[in-house]
Amino acid sequence: MDEQPRLMHSHGVGMAGHPGLAQHMQDGTAGTDGEGRKQDIGDILQQIMTITDQSLDEAQARKHALNCHRMKPALFNVLCEIKEKTVLSIRGAQEEEPPDPQLMRLDNMLLAEGVAGPEKGGGSAAAAAAAAATGGVGADNSAEHSDYRAKLSQIRQIYHTELEKYEQACNEFTTHVMNLLREQSRTRPISPKEIERMVSIIHRKFSSIQMQLKQSTCEAVMILRSRFLDARRKRRNFNKQATEILNEYFYSHLSNPYPSEEAKEELAKKCGITVSQVTRIRRISPETPPPPPPHTHTLKQPVRVLLLVSWQVSNWFGNKRIRYKKNIGKFQEEANMYAARTAVNATSVSAHGSQANSPSTPNSAGSAGSFNMSNSGDLFMSVQSLNGDSYQGGQVGANIQSQVDTLRHVISQTGGYSDSLAASQMYSPQGINTNGGWQDAPTPSSVTSPTEGPGSVHSDTSN
DNA sequence: GGCCATGATTGTAA
DNA sequence: TTACAATCATGGCC
């Protein structure tokens, strides 16, 4: 114990060289010479260290004396600066986090559904969009429509009320903590940065609560939509353009027709497909308890909320794979047509700046907004797996010529794009193995993957 | 109304 | 968790 005062004393002497304290002492409030200053600091520290040895009354009196001491502000300044430079700066560096993508998805969805953001006429826009998605715009839907609108409006109202409550509570609590810290700063060194940090911690905590609210709201909206839409009953065929886009993707990735989530999202966007199907959807976070089971017969499984990935696209690919596999012969003509079309597109793209040689295939992650369905990357180059995790750069060089060759081959065999006579010759059901499943490595056909070398790698996303 | 195409659902297996 | 397979249910054509 008697070692401490000595140490503290020496530290105190060291701190006299600190700019903050030095400044304070230079402005005339401290002693007139260096010895006097050292004596002052040592005095203060000595008093601090001995304070615990004294009785409570004595300590209170000492504390008061110390609080009133003319050197106290300078000492606190120094201690605050030391704190900032050590603990706070380390924590600050550790706690800088990027914006939560999940929160962004939730926000996007709430905006899209008309729950968050500016009022969209009580959700009528969302209701109209939902109705349009199912084609249910007739008069018989008007009652349902207004019901949906009313329910959505209710959800919106509850959401905003709760959000306001959270914000109010957050503000109140923040103010309370700030006052407390300011109060405490009279008796212990608390820097403004420390208060700032505490406020940000509080805000983070409250935003995680807000996220739960947003999550619950999303689930409520999805359930409402599912009841409103009852997707099976109101099934609508995709329009021709959407089907073509999906077919084009399917046949150009025939060796492994399993689009990644990103690719599905892109396809859904391109096809104008909205997320209107909610029976088998993933929960955003495992912490949230499942909502009460909906009453429709289509929702027997626990409702799980999926964001941004269209299950309609998944359904389409699921159906397509199975029906294609079951009846390859029937689809050969279609396959030839799309193969030829893709070849034409790829060739024209190649001729216009070799864009088709880009390693970014349609299913590349993060290619939002630049999804080019004309890009037959997988078809000709086999450069990237469906998960976008590999790129066989070595094959790119021979690509343009082989695409031209492919085109010639296709055209010569079909005598046009839709002549089915040569279909059985030109098109082989590549990718399907003897077990009836899509195989890992493609079976190179003369049409679909003429340039594939032994180094080509296809990932197996079919588990 | 029958038939086929096709989107959606569900149970199961891996 | 996802794909598959079977099945259901609706849309659209005749």
PDB file of N, CA and C in Angstrom, chain A residues 369-430:
ATOM      1  N   GLY A 369     -28.855  -5.198 -61.006  1.00  0.00           N
ATOM      2  CA  GLY A 369     -29.010  -4.107 -61.938  1.00  0.00           C
ATOM      3  C   GLY A 369     -28.289  -4.322 -63.250  1.00  0.00           C
ATOM      4  N   SER A 370     -27.397  -5.287 -63.289  1.00  0.00           N
ATOM      5  CA  SER A 370     -26.663  -5.471 -64.519  1.00  0.00           C
ATOM      6  C   SER A 370     -26.861  -6.875 -65.059  1.00  0.00           C
ATOM      7  N   PHE A 371     -27.908  -7.497 -64.652  1.00  0.00           N
ATOM      8  CA  PHE A 371     -28.178  -8.860 -65.077  1.00  0.00           C
ATOM      9  C   PHE A 371     -28.520  -8.856 -66.560  1.00  0.00           C
ATOM     10  N   ASN A 372     -27.701  -9.509 -67.334  1.00  0.00           N
ATOM     11  CA  ASN A 372     -27.936  -9.526 -68.768  1.00  0.00           C
ATOM     12  C   ASN A 372     -28.331 -10.923 -69.204  1.00  0.00           C
ATOM     13  N   MET A 373     -29.588 -11.100 -69.511  1.00  0.00           N
ATOM     14  CA  MET A 373     -30.059 -12.422 -69.880  1.00  0.00           C
ATOM     15  C   MET A 373     -29.475 -12.888 -71.208  1.00  0.00           C
ATOM     16  N   SER A 374     -28.947 -11.946 -71.993  1.00  0.00           N
ATOM     17  CA  SER A 374     -28.360 -12.344 -73.249  1.00  0.00           C
ATOM     18  C   SER A 374     -26.987 -12.965 -73.045  1.00  0.00           C
ATOM     19  N   ASN A 375     -26.473 -12.774 -71.883  1.00  0.00           N
ATOM     20  CA  ASN A 375     -25.153 -13.266 -71.600  1.00  0.00           C
ATOM     21  C   ASN A 375     -25.204 -14.776 -71.405  1.00  0.00           C
ATOM     22  N   SER A 376     -24.613 -15.476 -72.315  1.00  0.00           N
ATOM     23  CA  SER A 376     -24.698 -16.928 -72.240  1.00  0.00           C
ATOM     24  C   SER A 376     -23.463 -17.497 -71.581  1.00  0.00           C
ATOM     25  N   GLY A 377     -22.995 -16.836 -70.578  1.00  0.00           N
ATOM     26  CA  GLY A 377     -21.746 -17.223 -69.934  1.00  0.00           C
ATOM     27  C   GLY A 377     -21.642 -18.693 -69.622  1.00  0.00           C
ATOM     28  N   ASP A 378     -22.617 -19.233 -68.954  1.00  0.00           N
ATOM     29  CA  ASP A 378     -22.515 -20.630 -68.548  1.00  0.00           C
ATOM     30  C   ASP A 378     -22.602 -21.555 -69.738  1.00  0.00           C
ATOM     31  N   LEU A 379     -23.395 -21.125 -70.678  1.00  0.00           N
ATOM     32  CA  LEU A 379     -23.629 -21.967 -71.842  1.00  0.00           C
ATOM     33  C   LEU A 379     -22.358 -22.240 -72.602  1.00  0.00           C
ATOM     34  N   PHE A 380     -21.607 -21.216 -72.860  1.00  0.00           N
ATOM     35  CA  PHE A 380     -20.444 -21.380 -73.713  1.00  0.00           C
ATOM     36  C   PHE A 380     -19.139 -21.496 -72.961  1.00  0.00           C
ATOM     37  N   MET A 381     -19.032 -20.816 -71.928  1.00  0.00           N
ATOM     38  CA  MET A 381     -17.732 -20.757 -71.285  1.00  0.00           C
ATOM     39  C   MET A 381     -17.622 -21.697 -70.116  1.00  0.00           C
ATOM     40  N   SER A 382     -18.719 -21.952 -69.530  1.00  0.00           N
ATOM     41  CA  SER A 382     -18.709 -22.740 -68.318  1.00  0.00           C
ATOM     42  C   SER A 382     -17.732 -22.150 -67.323  1.00  0.00           C
ATOM     43  N   VAL A 383     -17.748 -20.872 -67.258  1.00  0.00           N
ATOM     44  CA  VAL A 383     -16.723 -20.197 -66.475  1.00  0.00           C
ATOM     45  C   VAL A 383     -17.074 -20.076 -65.017  1.00  0.00           C
ATOM     46  N   GLN A 384     -18.309 -20.237 -64.729  1.00  0.00           N
ATOM     47  CA  GLN A 384     -18.650 -19.949 -63.348  1.00  0.00           C
ATOM     48  C   GLN A 384     -19.726 -20.906 -62.885  1.00  0.00           C
ATOM     49  N   SER A 385     -19.575 -21.327 -61.696  1.00  0.00           N
ATOM     50  CA  SER A 385     -20.599 -22.202 -61.167  1.00  0.00           C
ATOM     51  C   SER A 385     -21.833 -21.390 -60.878  1.00  0.00           C
ATOM     52  N   LEU A 386     -22.907 -22.067 -60.551  1.00  0.00           N
ATOM     53  CA  LEU A 386     -24.147 -21.333 -60.299  1.00  0.00           C
ATOM     54  C   LEU A 386     -24.061 -20.508 -59.045  1.00  0.00           C
ATOM     55  N   ASN A 387     -23.152 -20.832 -58.198  1.00  0.00           N
ATOM     56  CA  ASN A 387     -22.999 -20.003 -57.016  1.00  0.00           C
ATOM     57  C   ASN A 387     -21.996 -18.898 -57.265  1.00  0.00           C
ATOM     58  N   GLY A 388     -21.534 -18.831 -58.485  1.00  0.00           N
ATOM     59  CA  GLY A 388     -20.609 -17.767 -58.816  1.00  0.00           C
ATOM     60  C   GLY A 388     -19.285 -17.900 -58.109  1.00  0.00           C
ATOM     61  N   ASP A 389     -18.817 -19.112 -57.938  1.00  0.00           N
ATOM     62  CA  ASP A 389     -17.623 -19.246 -57.123  1.00  0.00           C
ATOM     63  C   ASP A 389     -16.394 -19.694 -57.900  1.00  0.00           C
ATOM     64  N   SER A 390     -16.497 -19.834 -59.175  1.00  0.00           N
ATOM     65  CA  SER A 390     -15.289 -20.204 -59.885  1.00  0.00           C
ATOM     66  C   SER A 390     -15.288 -19.587 -61.267  1.00  0.00           C
ATOM     67  N   TYR A 391     -14.124 -19.366 -61.757  1.00  0.00           N
ATOM     68  CA  TYR A 391     -14.019 -18.758 -63.073  1.00  0.00           C
ATOM     69  C   TYR A 391     -12.851 -19.388 -63.808  1.00  0.00           C
ATOM     70  N   GLN A 392     -13.143 -20.038 -64.894  1.00  0.00           N
ATOM     71  CA  GLN A 392     -12.104 -20.704 -65.665  1.00  0.00           C
ATOM     72  C   GLN A 392     -11.601 -19.737 -66.725  1.00  0.00           C
ATOM     73  N   GLY A 393     -10.724 -18.870 -66.299  1.00  0.00           N
ATOM     74  CA  GLY A 393     -10.267 -17.816 -67.199  1.00  0.00           C
ATOM     75  C   GLY A 393      -9.585 -18.320 -68.460  1.00  0.00           C
ATOM     76  N   GLY A 394      -9.001 -19.478 -68.372  1.00  0.00           N
ATOM     77  CA  GLY A 394      -8.229 -19.971 -69.495  1.00  0.00           C
ATOM     78  C   GLY A 394      -9.042 -20.254 -70.737  1.00  0.00           C
ATOM     79  N   GLN A 395     -10.328 -20.369 -70.583  1.00  0.00           N
ATOM     80  CA  GLN A 395     -11.140 -20.720 -71.740  1.00  0.00           C
ATOM     81  C   GLN A 395     -11.668 -19.511 -72.476  1.00  0.00           C
ATOM     82  N   VAL A 396     -11.478 -18.383 -71.911  1.00  0.00           N
ATOM     83  CA  VAL A 396     -12.125 -17.210 -72.472  1.00  0.00           C
ATOM     84  C   VAL A 396     -11.588 -16.873 -73.848  1.00  0.00           C
ATOM     85  N   GLY A 397     -10.315 -17.092 -74.038  1.00  0.00           N
ATOM     86  CA  GLY A 397      -9.696 -16.698 -75.290  1.00  0.00           C
ATOM     87  C   GLY A 397     -10.346 -17.276 -76.531  1.00  0.00           C
ATOM     88  N   ALA A 398     -10.678 -18.536 -76.472  1.00  0.00           N
ATOM     89  CA  ALA A 398     -11.217 -19.207 -77.656  1.00  0.00           C
ATOM     90  C   ALA A 398     -12.709 -19.016 -77.792  1.00  0.00           C
ATOM     91  N   ASN A 399     -13.223 -18.166 -76.969  1.00  0.00           N
ATOM     92  CA  ASN A 399     -14.670 -18.118 -76.830  1.00  0.00           C
ATOM     93  C   ASN A 399     -15.418 -17.592 -78.031  1.00  0.00           C
ATOM     94  N   ILE A 400     -14.958 -16.499 -78.540  1.00  0.00           N
ATOM     95  CA  ILE A 400     -15.724 -15.851 -79.609  1.00  0.00           C
ATOM     96  C   ILE A 400     -15.844 -16.773 -80.813  1.00  0.00           C
ATOM     97  N   GLN A 401     -14.688 -17.334 -81.194  1.00  0.00           N
ATOM     98  CA  GLN A 401     -14.708 -18.216 -82.358  1.00  0.00           C
ATOM     99  C   GLN A 401     -15.639 -19.400 -82.126  1.00  0.00           C
ATOM    100  N   SER A 402     -15.582 -19.966 -80.935  1.00  0.00           N
ATOM    101  CA  SER A 402     -16.417 -21.138 -80.694  1.00  0.00           C
ATOM    102  C   SER A 402     -17.882 -20.777 -80.665  1.00  0.00           C
ATOM    103  N   GLN A 403     -18.168 -19.558 -80.250  1.00  0.00           N
ATOM    104  CA  GLN A 403     -19.566 -19.131 -80.269  1.00  0.00           C
ATOM    105  C   GLN A 403     -20.062 -19.017 -81.698  1.00  0.00           C
ATOM    106  N   VAL A 404     -19.198 -18.479 -82.530  1.00  0.00           N
ATOM    107  CA  VAL A 404     -19.576 -18.368 -83.946  1.00  0.00           C
ATOM    108  C   VAL A 404     -19.782 -19.768 -84.525  1.00  0.00           C
ATOM    109  N   ASP A 405     -18.866 -20.654 -84.170  1.00  0.00           N
ATOM    110  CA  ASP A 405     -18.985 -22.035 -84.662  1.00  0.00           C
ATOM    111  C   ASP A 405     -20.298 -22.654 -84.190  1.00  0.00           C
ATOM    112  N   THR A 406     -20.588 -22.407 -82.954  1.00  0.00           N
ATOM    113  CA  THR A 406     -21.816 -22.947 -82.396  1.00  0.00           C
ATOM    114  C   THR A 406     -23.026 -22.430 -83.145  1.00  0.00           C
ATOM    115  N   LEU A 407     -22.981 -21.152 -83.400  1.00  0.00           N
ATOM    116  CA  LEU A 407     -24.103 -20.546 -84.107  1.00  0.00           C
ATOM    117  C   LEU A 407     -24.275 -21.177 -85.486  1.00  0.00           C
ATOM    118  N   ARG A 408     -23.142 -21.320 -86.150  1.00  0.00           N
ATOM    119  CA  ARG A 408     -23.194 -21.925 -87.498  1.00  0.00           C
ATOM    120  C   ARG A 408     -23.772 -23.331 -87.398  1.00  0.00           C
ATOM    121  N   HIS A 409     -23.294 -24.026 -86.401  1.00  0.00           N
ATOM    122  CA  HIS A 409     -23.734 -25.400 -86.225  1.00  0.00           C
ATOM    123  C   HIS A 409     -25.239 -25.458 -86.006  1.00  0.00           C
ATOM    124  N   VAL A 410     -25.689 -24.629 -85.124  1.00  0.00           N
ATOM    125  CA  VAL A 410     -27.112 -24.628 -84.794  1.00  0.00           C
ATOM    126  C   VAL A 410     -27.942 -24.278 -86.007  1.00  0.00           C
ATOM    127  N   ILE A 411     -27.522 -23.218 -86.690  1.00  0.00           N
ATOM    128  CA  ILE A 411     -28.302 -22.765 -87.837  1.00  0.00           C
ATOM    129  C   ILE A 411     -28.311 -23.820 -88.939  1.00  0.00           C
ATOM    130  N   SER A 412     -27.120 -24.409 -89.143  1.00  0.00           N
ATOM    131  CA  SER A 412     -27.066 -25.407 -90.216  1.00  0.00           C
ATOM    132  C   SER A 412     -27.932 -26.611 -89.887  1.00  0.00           C
ATOM    133  N   GLN A 413     -28.018 -26.944 -88.621  1.00  0.00           N
ATOM    134  CA  GLN A 413     -28.803 -28.125 -88.257  1.00  0.00           C
ATOM    135  C   GLN A 413     -30.294 -27.865 -88.238  1.00  0.00           C
ATOM    136  N   THR A 414     -30.648 -26.661 -87.907  1.00  0.00           N
ATOM    137  CA  THR A 414     -32.075 -26.387 -87.792  1.00  0.00           C
ATOM    138  C   THR A 414     -32.658 -25.836 -89.083  1.00  0.00           C
ATOM    139  N   GLY A 415     -31.793 -25.293 -89.918  1.00  0.00           N
ATOM    140  CA  GLY A 415     -32.299 -24.625 -91.099  1.00  0.00           C
ATOM    141  C   GLY A 415     -33.135 -23.431 -90.687  1.00  0.00           C
ATOM    142  N   GLY A 416     -32.861 -22.899 -89.592  1.00  0.00           N
ATOM    143  CA  GLY A 416     -33.620 -21.787 -89.019  1.00  0.00           C
ATOM    144  C   GLY A 416     -33.647 -21.990 -87.525  1.00  0.00           C
ATOM    145  N   TYR A 417     -34.455 -21.280 -86.848  1.00  0.00           N
ATOM    146  CA  TYR A 417     -34.447 -21.369 -85.400  1.00  0.00           C
ATOM    147  C   TYR A 417     -35.473 -22.344 -84.857  1.00  0.00           C
ATOM    148  N   SER A 418     -36.508 -22.624 -85.628  1.00  0.00           N
ATOM    149  CA  SER A 418     -37.558 -23.404 -85.012  1.00  0.00           C
ATOM    150  C   SER A 418     -37.888 -24.705 -85.731  1.00  0.00           C
ATOM    151  N   ASP A 419     -37.018 -25.044 -86.627  1.00  0.00           N
ATOM    152  CA  ASP A 419     -37.266 -26.289 -87.323  1.00  0.00           C
ATOM    153  C   ASP A 419     -36.950 -27.460 -86.399  1.00  0.00           C
ATOM    154  N   SER A 420     -37.936 -28.211 -86.084  1.00  0.00           N
ATOM    155  CA  SER A 420     -37.735 -29.238 -85.076  1.00  0.00           C
ATOM    156  C   SER A 420     -37.211 -30.542 -85.653  1.00  0.00           C
ATOM    157  N   LEU A 421     -37.082 -30.617 -86.968  1.00  0.00           N
ATOM    158  CA  LEU A 421     -36.705 -31.889 -87.570  1.00  0.00           C
ATOM    159  C   LEU A 421     -35.345 -32.376 -87.078  1.00  0.00           C
ATOM    160  N   ALA A 422     -34.450 -31.443 -86.931  1.00  0.00           N
ATOM    161  CA  ALA A 422     -33.116 -31.846 -86.540  1.00  0.00           C
ATOM    162  C   ALA A 422     -32.916 -31.825 -85.039  1.00  0.00           C
ATOM    163  N   ALA A 423     -33.964 -31.623 -84.374  1.00  0.00           N
ATOM    164  CA  ALA A 423     -33.831 -31.403 -82.942  1.00  0.00           C
ATOM    165  C   ALA A 423     -33.139 -32.561 -82.241  1.00  0.00           C
ATOM    166  N   SER A 424     -33.545 -33.754 -82.538  1.00  0.00           N
ATOM    167  CA  SER A 424     -32.988 -34.876 -81.808  1.00  0.00           C
ATOM    168  C   SER A 424     -31.500 -35.040 -82.084  1.00  0.00           C
ATOM    169  N   GLN A 425     -31.096 -34.568 -83.230  1.00  0.00           N
ATOM    170  CA  GLN A 425     -29.673 -34.662 -83.548  1.00  0.00           C
ATOM    171  C   GLN A 425     -28.880 -33.592 -82.829  1.00  0.00           C
ATOM    172  N   MET A 426     -29.388 -32.412 -82.895  1.00  0.00           N
ATOM    173  CA  MET A 426     -28.571 -31.296 -82.429  1.00  0.00           C
ATOM    174  C   MET A 426     -28.596 -31.126 -80.923  1.00  0.00           C
ATOM    175  N   TYR A 427     -29.619 -31.611 -80.325  1.00  0.00           N
ATOM    176  CA  TYR A 427     -29.726 -31.347 -78.904  1.00  0.00           C
ATOM    177  C   TYR A 427     -29.688 -32.632 -78.104  1.00  0.00           C
ATOM    178  N   SER A 428     -28.781 -32.699 -77.216  1.00  0.00           N
ATOM    179  CA  SER A 428     -28.772 -33.855 -76.333  1.00  0.00           C
ATOM    180  C   SER A 428     -29.105 -33.396 -74.931  1.00  0.00           C
ATOM    181  N   PRO A 429     -29.814 -34.206 -74.191  1.00  0.00           N
ATOM    182  CA  PRO A 429     -30.236 -33.793 -72.851  1.00  0.00           C
ATOM    183  C   PRO A 429     -29.065 -33.745 -71.900  1.00  0.00           C
ATOM    184  N   GLN A 430     -28.217 -32.800 -72.125  1.00  0.00           N
ATOM    185  CA  GLN A 430     -27.019 -32.722 -71.300  1.00  0.00           C
ATOM    186  C   GLN A 430     -27.350 -32.421 -69.853  1.00  0.00           C
TER     187      GLN A 430
END
